[in-house]
PDB file of C-alpha atoms in Angstrom:
ATOM      1  CA  MET A 285      58.993 -10.313   1.707  1.00  0.00           C
ATOM      2  CA  GLY A 286      56.534 -10.459   4.114  1.00  0.00           C
ATOM      3  CA  GLU A 287      52.509 -10.351   3.473  1.00  0.00           C
ATOM      4  CA  SER A 288      51.884  -6.677   4.255  1.00  0.00           C
ATOM      5  CA  ASP A 289      54.813  -5.878   2.759  1.00  0.00           C
ATOM      6  CA  SER A 290      53.302  -7.632  -1.029  1.00  0.00           C
ATOM      7  CA  HIS A 291      50.081  -5.376  -0.628  1.00  0.00           C
ATOM      8  CA  VAL A 292      52.472  -2.056  -0.195  1.00  0.00           C
ATOM      9  CA  VAL A 293      54.095  -2.731  -3.560  1.00  0.00           C
ATOM     10  CA  ASP A 294      50.684  -3.970  -5.137  1.00  0.00           C
ATOM     11  CA  ALA A 295      49.436  -0.626  -3.944  1.00  0.00           C
ATOM     12  CA  ASN A 296      51.888   1.317  -5.162  1.00  0.00           C
ATOM     13  CA  ALA A 297      51.849  -0.659  -8.519  1.00  0.00           C
ATOM     14  CA  VAL A 298      47.886   0.339  -8.687  1.00  0.00           C
ATOM     15  CA  ALA A 299      48.330   3.925  -7.305  1.00  0.00           C
ATOM     16  CA  GLU A 300      51.252   4.057 -10.645  1.00  0.00           C
ATOM     17  CA  VAL A 301      48.765   3.118 -13.533  1.00  0.00           C
ATOM     18  CA  ILE A 302      45.686   4.935 -12.407  1.00  0.00           C
ATOM     19  CA  GLY A 303      48.068   7.878 -12.109  1.00  0.00           C
ATOM     20  CA  GLY A 304      48.876   7.761 -15.331  1.00  0.00           C
ATOM     21  CA  ARG A 305      45.924   6.650 -16.959  1.00  0.00           C
ATOM     22  CA  VAL A 306      44.543   9.953 -15.465  1.00  0.00           C
ATOM     23  CA  ARG A 307      47.613  12.175 -16.651  1.00  0.00           C
ATOM     24  CA  ARG A 308      46.568  10.498 -20.081  1.00  0.00           C
ATOM     25  CA  TRP A 309      43.506  11.097 -20.288  1.00  0.00           C
ATOM     26  CA  ARG A 310      43.541  14.753 -19.153  1.00  0.00           C
ATOM     27  CA  SER A 311      45.961  15.387 -21.800  1.00  0.00           C
ATOM     28  CA  GLU A 312      44.380  13.744 -24.219  1.00  0.00           C
ATOM     29  CA  ARG A 313      41.254  16.020 -24.048  1.00  0.00           C
ATOM     30  CA  ASN A 314      43.330  18.845 -23.723  1.00  0.00           C
ATOM     31  CA  TRP A 315      41.604  19.433 -19.890  1.00  0.00           C
ATOM     32  CA  THR A 316      43.329  21.506 -17.040  1.00  0.00           C
ATOM     33  CA  LEU A 317      43.855  20.279 -13.317  1.00  0.00           C
ATOM     34  CA  ASP A 318      40.793  22.555 -12.930  1.00  0.00           C
ATOM     35  CA  GLY A 319      39.113  21.453 -15.209  1.00  0.00           C
ATOM     36  CA  LEU A 320      39.216  17.983 -14.157  1.00  0.00           C
ATOM     37  CA  ALA A 321      38.775  18.764 -10.839  1.00  0.00           C
ATOM     38  CA  GLU A 322      35.303  21.122 -11.821  1.00  0.00           C
ATOM     39  CA  ARG A 323      33.616  17.607 -13.443  1.00  0.00           C
ATOM     40  CA  SER A 324      34.588  14.849 -11.312  1.00  0.00           C
ATOM     41  CA  GLY A 325      34.418  16.803  -7.916  1.00  0.00           C
ATOM     42  CA  VAL A 326      37.972  15.836  -6.809  1.00  0.00           C
ATOM     43  CA  GLY A 327      40.008  18.498  -5.250  1.00  0.00           C
ATOM     44  CA  ARG A 328      43.190  20.042  -7.552  1.00  0.00           C
ATOM     45  CA  ARG A 329      45.715  19.178  -5.008  1.00  0.00           C
ATOM     46  CA  THR A 330      44.326  15.729  -4.685  1.00  0.00           C
ATOM     47  CA  LEU A 331      44.630  15.080  -8.399  1.00  0.00           C
ATOM     48  CA  VAL A 332      48.122  16.014  -8.909  1.00  0.00           C
ATOM     49  CA  LEU A 333      48.879  13.580  -6.646  1.00  0.00           C
ATOM     50  CA  ILE A 334      47.059  10.763  -7.720  1.00  0.00           C
ATOM     51  CA  GLU A 335      48.359  12.039 -11.370  1.00  0.00           C
ATOM     52  CA  GLN A 336      52.100  11.561  -9.868  1.00  0.00           C
ATOM     53  CA  GLY A 337      51.192   8.016  -8.477  1.00  0.00           C
ATOM     54  CA  GLN A 338      51.169   9.234  -4.885  1.00  0.00           C
ATOM     55  CA  SER A 339      47.970   8.232  -3.666  1.00  0.00           C
ATOM     56  CA  ASN A 340      45.963   5.364  -2.945  1.00  0.00           C
ATOM     57  CA  PRO A 341      42.427   6.500  -4.099  1.00  0.00           C
ATOM     58  CA  SER A 342      39.789   5.486  -2.350  1.00  0.00           C
ATOM     59  CA  ILE A 343      36.842   4.179  -4.495  1.00  0.00           C
ATOM     60  CA  GLY A 344      34.761   6.864  -3.901  1.00  0.00           C
ATOM     61  CA  LEU A 345      37.072   8.907  -5.968  1.00  0.00           C
ATOM     62  CA  LEU A 346      37.695   6.322  -8.664  1.00  0.00           C
ATOM     63  CA  LEU A 347      33.929   6.385  -9.622  1.00  0.00           C
ATOM     64  CA  ARG A 348      34.534  10.371  -9.451  1.00  0.00           C
ATOM     65  CA  LEU A 349      37.240  10.480 -12.506  1.00  0.00           C
ATOM     66  CA  ALA A 350      35.801   7.239 -13.955  1.00  0.00           C
ATOM     67  CA  GLY A 351      32.617   9.197 -13.993  1.00  0.00           C
ATOM     68  CA  ALA A 352      34.443  12.423 -15.389  1.00  0.00           C
ATOM     69  CA  PHE A 353      36.291  10.228 -18.128  1.00  0.00           C
ATOM     70  CA  GLY A 354      33.215   8.539 -19.300  1.00  0.00           C
ATOM     71  CA  VAL A 355      34.733   4.778 -18.841  1.00  0.00           C
ATOM     72  CA  GLY A 356      34.302   2.125 -16.298  1.00  0.00           C
ATOM     73  CA  LEU A 357      35.817   1.958 -12.457  1.00  0.00           C
ATOM     74  CA  SER A 358      38.288  -1.036 -14.258  1.00  0.00           C
ATOM     75  CA  ASP A 359      39.506   1.276 -16.914  1.00  0.00           C
ATOM     76  CA  LEU A 360      40.995   3.242 -14.473  1.00  0.00           C
ATOM     77  CA  VAL A 361      43.246  -0.509 -13.151  1.00  0.00           C
ATOM     78  CA  GLU A 362      43.622  -2.334 -16.369  1.00  0.00           C
ATOM     79  CA  ASP A 363      43.724  -2.421 -20.179  1.00  0.00           C
ATOM     80  CA  VAL A 364      40.546  -2.995 -22.130  1.00  0.00           C
ATOM     81  CA  ALA A 365      41.055  -6.605 -23.986  1.00  0.00           C
ATOM     82  CA  THR A 366      41.887  -6.346 -27.217  1.00  0.00           C
ATOM     83  CA  THR A 367      41.267 -10.268 -27.837  1.00  0.00           C
ATOM     84  CA  PRO A 368      37.459 -12.006 -27.023  1.00  0.00           C
ATOM     85  CA  VAL A 369      38.955 -13.624 -23.937  1.00  0.00           C
ATOM     86  CA  ARG A 370      40.604 -12.079 -20.696  1.00  0.00           C
ATOM     87  CA  VAL A 371      42.284 -13.805 -17.758  1.00  0.00           C
ATOM     88  CA  HIS A 372      42.884 -12.980 -14.249  1.00  0.00           C
ATOM     89  CA  ARG A 373      45.359 -15.697 -12.676  1.00  0.00           C
ATOM     90  CA  ALA A 374      45.249 -15.543  -8.916  1.00  0.00           C
ATOM     91  CA  GLY A 375      46.871 -12.633  -7.081  1.00  0.00           C
ATOM     92  CA  GLU A 376      46.506 -10.476 -10.256  1.00  0.00           C
ATOM     93  CA  ALA A 377      43.306  -8.638  -9.943  1.00  0.00           C
ATOM     94  CA  PRO A 378      43.822  -4.849  -7.855  1.00  0.00           C
ATOM     95  CA  VAL A 379      42.907  -4.122  -4.799  1.00  0.00           C
ATOM     96  CA  LEU A 380      40.925  -1.170  -4.117  1.00  0.00           C
ATOM     97  CA  TRP A 381      39.686  -1.324  -0.600  1.00  0.00           C
ATOM     98  CA  ARG A 382      41.828  -1.963   2.522  1.00  0.00           C
ATOM     99  CA  GLY A 383      40.346  -2.171   5.724  1.00  0.00           C
ATOM    100  CA  PRO A 384      42.304  -1.339   8.947  1.00  0.00           C
ATOM    101  CA  SER A 385      41.969  -4.430  10.197  1.00  0.00           C
ATOM    102  CA  GLY A 386      42.935  -6.433   7.151  1.00  0.00           C
ATOM    103  CA  GLY A 387      39.828  -6.829   5.024  1.00  0.00           C
ATOM    104  CA  ARG A 388      40.247  -6.039   1.573  1.00  0.00           C
ATOM    105  CA  GLY A 389      37.940  -5.576  -1.629  1.00  0.00           C
ATOM    106  CA  VAL A 390      39.160  -6.899  -5.259  1.00  0.00           C
ATOM    107  CA  LEU A 391      38.571  -5.364  -8.401  1.00  0.00           C
ATOM    108  CA  VAL A 392      38.539  -9.546  -9.814  1.00  0.00           C
ATOM    109  CA  GLY A 393      37.096  -8.328 -13.583  1.00  0.00           C
ATOM    110  CA  ALA A 394      34.514  -6.050 -15.676  1.00  0.00           C
ATOM    111  CA  THR A 395      33.406  -5.568 -18.888  1.00  0.00           C
ATOM    112  CA  GLU A 396      34.212  -2.195 -20.712  1.00  0.00           C
ATOM    113  CA  PRO A 397      31.674   0.214 -21.677  1.00  0.00           C
ATOM    114  CA  PRO A 398      28.056   0.866 -22.364  1.00  0.00           C
ATOM    115  CA  GLN A 399      26.984  -1.441 -20.471  1.00  0.00           C
ATOM    116  CA  VAL A 400      29.912  -1.821 -17.641  1.00  0.00           C
ATOM    117  CA  VAL A 401      29.294  -4.808 -15.459  1.00  0.00           C
ATOM    118  CA  GLU A 402      31.997  -5.479 -12.477  1.00  0.00           C
ATOM    119  CA  LEU A 403      32.877  -8.510 -10.437  1.00  0.00           C
ATOM    120  CA  TRP A 404      34.172  -7.895  -6.493  1.00  0.00           C
ATOM    121  CA  ASP A 405      35.706  -9.993  -3.878  1.00  0.00           C
ATOM    122  CA  TRP A 406      35.476  -9.005  -0.431  1.00  0.00           C
ATOM    123  CA  VAL A 407      36.761  -9.444   2.878  1.00  0.00           C
ATOM    124  CA  MET A 408      36.009  -7.795   6.200  1.00  0.00           C
ATOM    125  CA  ALA A 409      36.914  -8.102   9.527  1.00  0.00           C
ATOM    126  CA  PRO A 410      34.914  -7.407  12.056  1.00  0.00           C
ATOM    127  CA  GLY A 411      34.052  -4.267  12.862  1.00  0.00           C
ATOM    128  CA  GLU A 412      35.376  -2.816   8.973  1.00  0.00           C
ATOM    129  CA  ARG A 413      32.887  -0.624   7.025  1.00  0.00           C
ATOM    130  CA  HIS A 414      32.783   0.333   3.709  1.00  0.00           C
ATOM    131  CA  ASP A 415      30.818   3.273   2.994  1.00  0.00           C
ATOM    132  CA  SER A 416      29.657   4.549  -1.118  1.00  0.00           C
ATOM    133  CA  GLU A 417      28.540   7.363  -2.479  1.00  0.00           C
ATOM    134  CA  PRO A 418      25.790   7.036  -5.055  1.00  0.00           C
ATOM    135  CA  HIS A 419      27.055   5.217  -8.460  1.00  0.00           C
ATOM    136  CA  SER A 420      25.241   6.511 -11.701  1.00  0.00           C
ATOM    137  CA  ARG A 421      20.896   6.594 -12.097  1.00  0.00           C
ATOM    138  CA  GLY A 422      20.370   2.776 -12.780  1.00  0.00           C
ATOM    139  CA  THR A 423      23.740   1.073 -10.939  1.00  0.00           C
ATOM    140  CA  ARG A 424      22.657  -2.047  -9.315  1.00  0.00           C
ATOM    141  CA  GLU A 425      24.569  -4.547  -6.987  1.00  0.00           C
ATOM    142  CA  VAL A 426      23.959  -8.045  -6.841  1.00  0.00           C
ATOM    143  CA  LEU A 427      25.681  -9.555  -3.496  1.00  0.00           C
ATOM    144  CA  PHE A 428      26.144 -13.438  -2.337  1.00  0.00           C
ATOM    145  CA  VAL A 429      27.726 -13.853   0.760  1.00  0.00           C
ATOM    146  CA  HIS A 430      29.715 -17.217   1.108  1.00  0.00           C
ATOM    147  CA  GLU A 431      30.345 -16.775   4.997  1.00  0.00           C
ATOM    148  CA  GLY A 432      29.723 -14.491   7.951  1.00  0.00           C
ATOM    149  CA  ARG A 433      27.388 -12.192   8.565  1.00  0.00           C
ATOM    150  CA  LEU A 434      27.090  -8.731   7.229  1.00  0.00           C
ATOM    151  CA  GLU A 435      25.164  -5.556   7.707  1.00  0.00           C
ATOM    152  CA  ILE A 436      24.035  -3.450   4.541  1.00  0.00           C
ATOM    153  CA  HIS A 437      22.825  -0.065   4.521  1.00  0.00           C
ATOM    154  CA  VAL A 438      20.737   1.930   1.858  1.00  0.00           C
ATOM    155  CA  GLY A 439      19.832   4.824   2.871  1.00  0.00           C
ATOM    156  CA  ALA A 440      17.706   4.734   5.516  1.00  0.00           C
ATOM    157  CA  MET A 441      17.001   0.528   5.303  1.00  0.00           C
ATOM    158  CA  VAL A 442      19.545  -1.625   6.640  1.00  0.00           C
ATOM    159  CA  GLU A 443      19.536  -5.613   5.873  1.00  0.00           C
ATOM    160  CA  HIS A 444      21.554  -8.420   8.108  1.00  0.00           C
ATOM    161  CA  LEU A 445      22.791 -11.349   5.257  1.00  0.00           C
ATOM    162  CA  ALA A 446      24.173 -15.245   6.818  1.00  0.00           C
ATOM    163  CA  ALA A 447      26.002 -17.510   4.908  1.00  0.00           C
ATOM    164  CA  GLY A 448      23.892 -18.295   1.238  1.00  0.00           C
ATOM    165  CA  ASP A 449      22.083 -15.489   1.444  1.00  0.00           C
ATOM    166  CA  SER A 450      21.984 -12.856  -1.083  1.00  0.00           C
ATOM    167  CA  VAL A 451      20.458  -9.364  -2.130  1.00  0.00           C
ATOM    168  CA  VAL A 452      20.209  -6.759  -5.111  1.00  0.00           C
ATOM    169  CA  VAL A 453      20.106  -3.109  -4.137  1.00  0.00           C
ATOM    170  CA  ARG A 454      19.895  -0.317  -6.197  1.00  0.00           C
ATOM    171  CA  SER A 455      23.096   1.650  -5.802  1.00  0.00           C
ATOM    172  CA  ASP A 456      22.249   4.615  -7.443  1.00  0.00           C
ATOM    173  CA  GLN A 457      21.866   6.210  -3.908  1.00  0.00           C
ATOM    174  CA  SER A 458      23.847   6.200  -0.752  1.00  0.00           C
ATOM    175  CA  HIS A 459      25.076   2.559   0.200  1.00  0.00           C
ATOM    176  CA  GLY A 460      27.614   0.701   2.598  1.00  0.00           C
ATOM    177  CA  TYR A 461      28.302  -2.608   4.170  1.00  0.00           C
ATOM    178  CA  ALA A 462      29.631  -3.982   7.350  1.00  0.00           C
ATOM    179  CA  CYS A 463      30.989  -6.993   9.167  1.00  0.00           C
ATOM    180  CA  ALA A 464      28.169  -8.066  11.463  1.00  0.00           C
ATOM    181  CA  GLY A 465      29.925 -10.975  13.214  1.00  0.00           C
ATOM    182  CA  SER A 466      32.266 -11.666  15.268  1.00  0.00           C
ATOM    183  CA  ASP A 467      34.507 -13.282  12.617  1.00  0.00           C
ATOM    184  CA  ASP A 468      35.210 -11.919   9.234  1.00  0.00           C
ATOM    185  CA  VAL A 469      32.507 -12.088   6.337  1.00  0.00           C
ATOM    186  CA  HIS A 470      33.293 -13.143   2.728  1.00  0.00           C
ATOM    187  CA  PHE A 471      30.834 -11.923  -0.283  1.00  0.00           C
ATOM    188  CA  SER A 472      30.759 -11.731  -3.734  1.00  0.00           C
ATOM    189  CA  MET A 473      29.271  -8.612  -5.516  1.00  0.00           C
ATOM    190  CA  THR A 474      28.415  -8.156  -9.099  1.00  0.00           C
ATOM    191  CA  VAL A 475      27.735  -4.178 -10.088  1.00  0.00           C
ATOM    192  CA  LEU A 476      25.954  -3.185 -13.211  1.00  0.00           C
ATOM    193  CA  GLN A 477      26.124   0.064 -14.229  1.00  0.00           C
ATOM    194  CA  PRO A 478      24.475   0.803 -17.540  1.00  0.00           C
ATOM    195  CA  GLY A 479      25.543   3.672 -20.097  1.00  0.00           C
ATOM    196  CA  VAL A 480      28.272   4.720 -19.030  1.00  0.00           C
ATOM    197  CA  GLY A 481      31.067   5.603 -21.742  1.00  0.00           C
ATOM    198  CA  GLY A 482      31.333   8.582 -24.089  1.00  0.00           C
ATOM    199  CA  TYR A 483      33.401  12.418 -23.089  1.00  0.00           C
TER     200      TYR A 483
END
């Protein structure tokens, strides 16, 4: 099996996990598809595909669903820790963003609500970009560039970072990231999303 084949299998497995959780949580809350659509802002037809594991939803859609259920993004793709230590071995963390030229955004690990902290590992190829809707109020992202050049858009502001640079972003407004050089950019991102949870 080639590398691209393993990515397809991984994406399908993640889609099935997400679909099962969305279906189970909606059922536990006695919500109809229309009710979840209203709460999340995600269309009914899209929800049907997600619940059937036939859709690889964008990070934006996952954030809307997590918000509707009052959980962290990581709760959609992995079990909450029942032990004091939760290890993710190399290659086991879910890839939740894939760029058209091979880039990827990997959710390396996260804490559970109410103070959700996520750790991401990103690689973007030249020309790739990821735009995000505003996260919940008070959300912040801390980024560190390992290699390459990164362009960050927050509202009307644009910042350029090089290897070794870091930045704190108020991500409760529209924002985005792009590879700004002729080589791949590799960066880590920690997301703090306070006050998540409850329904």
